[in-house]
């Protein structure tokens, strides 16, 4: 099934795990901005050098560079039949850029999947992961700051997609299989209703 999706959710909500289940179910590639940045940086191409010139100084990669990287990834053959974007768009400028990319291809976004999670459960999950992986810099204060930043930057785009009627929200708290089942059921119901 051809489906073009965006995945959003706070840090620790289980987006990566659920992205795997969704991409398997629909047979589309997961397109992660983190993976795109790494691929271009490792290739040492123009976009990789440009992105690295910002990240090496601890700065965010500008929207225009991120947009070009995402568009180049969507031009690859495996994304022709659909995709799941994770980590993009992150703001309203990028929403407009994605709309333009898809319009140039004569298509549009089908669904935005929002994985929601209770903040206290997410903090507990991330603190547990930090302890398990030995991440001393992932303190409760840092984790709460990351969650607050997520809400601040992502709420406008969630509101935009909700107003378009393409947002599907699913509770991400529970066992992996339980949440995956919830996600797949919600996506099936939404896509069948269109």
mmCIF file of N, CA and C in Angstrom, residues 4 9 15 25 39 42 47 52 68 87 99 128 145 151 153 167 170 179 183-184 186-187:
data_model
loop_
_atom_site.group_PDB
_atom_site.id
_atom_site.type_symbol
_atom_site.label_atom_id
_atom_site.label_comp_id
_atom_site.label_asym_id
_atom_site.label_seq_id
_atom_site.Cartn_x
_atom_site.Cartn_y
_atom_site.Cartn_z
ATOM 1 N N UNK A 4 2.151 7.846 2.571
ATOM 2 C CA UNK A 4 3.154 8.844 2.947
ATOM 3 C C UNK A 4 2.806 9.352 4.340
ATOM 4 N N UNK A 9 6.344 12.608 18.108
ATOM 5 C CA UNK A 9 6.137 12.185 19.485
ATOM 6 C C UNK A 9 7.302 12.648 20.330
ATOM 7 N N UNK A 15 9.044 6.113 19.453
ATOM 8 C CA UNK A 15 8.860 6.349 18.026
ATOM 9 C C UNK A 15 9.693 5.394 17.170
ATOM 10 N N UNK A 25 4.743 -3.130 8.235
ATOM 11 C CA UNK A 25 3.334 -3.336 7.869
ATOM 12 C C UNK A 25 3.004 -2.753 6.493
ATOM 13 N N UNK A 39 24.426 9.929 6.819
ATOM 14 C CA UNK A 39 24.779 9.416 5.492
ATOM 15 C C UNK A 39 25.498 10.485 4.666
ATOM 16 N N UNK A 42 28.991 11.168 6.247
ATOM 17 C CA UNK A 42 29.921 10.074 5.954
ATOM 18 C C UNK A 42 30.334 10.068 4.488
ATOM 19 N N UNK A 47 26.117 18.445 0.691
ATOM 20 C CA UNK A 47 25.154 18.631 1.772
ATOM 21 C C UNK A 47 25.735 18.180 3.109
ATOM 22 N N UNK A 52 27.672 19.572 8.371
ATOM 23 C CA UNK A 52 28.745 19.434 9.349
ATOM 24 C C UNK A 52 29.313 20.781 9.774
ATOM 25 N N UNK A 68 16.688 20.263 1.729
ATOM 26 C CA UNK A 68 17.367 19.707 0.550
ATOM 27 C C UNK A 68 17.740 18.240 0.788
ATOM 28 N N UNK A 87 11.361 12.730 12.449
ATOM 29 C CA UNK A 87 12.259 13.846 12.730
ATOM 30 C C UNK A 87 12.112 14.994 11.754
ATOM 31 N N UNK A 99 5.135 20.085 2.040
ATOM 32 C CA UNK A 99 3.969 20.234 1.162
ATOM 33 C C UNK A 99 4.424 20.511 -0.277
ATOM 34 N N UNK A 128 15.674 5.381 33.004
ATOM 35 C CA UNK A 128 16.050 3.966 33.011
ATOM 36 C C UNK A 128 16.996 3.642 31.873
ATOM 37 N N UNK A 145 13.853 19.144 30.047
ATOM 38 C CA UNK A 145 14.108 20.253 29.130
ATOM 39 C C UNK A 145 13.862 19.800 27.685
ATOM 40 N N UNK A 151 7.594 19.974 23.045
ATOM 41 C CA UNK A 151 6.243 20.537 23.059
ATOM 42 C C UNK A 151 6.210 21.936 22.453
ATOM 43 N N UNK A 153 8.232 23.327 20.212
ATOM 44 C CA UNK A 153 8.465 23.385 18.767
ATOM 45 C C UNK A 153 7.456 22.575 17.965
ATOM 46 N N UNK A 167 -4.213 14.021 11.319
ATOM 47 C CA UNK A 167 -3.506 13.604 12.535
ATOM 48 C C UNK A 167 -4.211 12.414 13.187
ATOM 49 N N UNK A 170 -1.998 8.212 19.049
ATOM 50 C CA UNK A 170 -2.051 6.907 19.693
ATOM 51 C C UNK A 170 -1.227 6.959 20.976
ATOM 52 N N UNK A 179 1.363 -1.572 21.998
ATOM 53 C CA UNK A 179 1.355 -0.253 21.346
ATOM 54 C C UNK A 179 1.370 -0.423 19.829
ATOM 55 N N UNK A 183 -1.268 1.132 17.276
ATOM 56 C CA UNK A 183 -0.841 2.004 16.176
ATOM 57 C C UNK A 183 -1.378 1.483 14.846
ATOM 58 N N UNK A 184 -1.167 0.183 14.581
ATOM 59 C CA UNK A 184 -1.604 -0.389 13.303
ATOM 60 C C UNK A 184 -3.124 -0.339 13.155
ATOM 61 N N UNK A 186 -5.167 1.858 14.546
ATOM 62 C CA UNK A 186 -5.558 3.261 14.351
ATOM 63 C C UNK A 186 -5.259 3.712 12.921
ATOM 64 N N UNK A 187 -4.097 3.320 12.394
ATOM 65 C CA UNK A 187 -3.745 3.698 11.025
ATOM 66 C C UNK A 187 -4.686 3.034 10.022
#
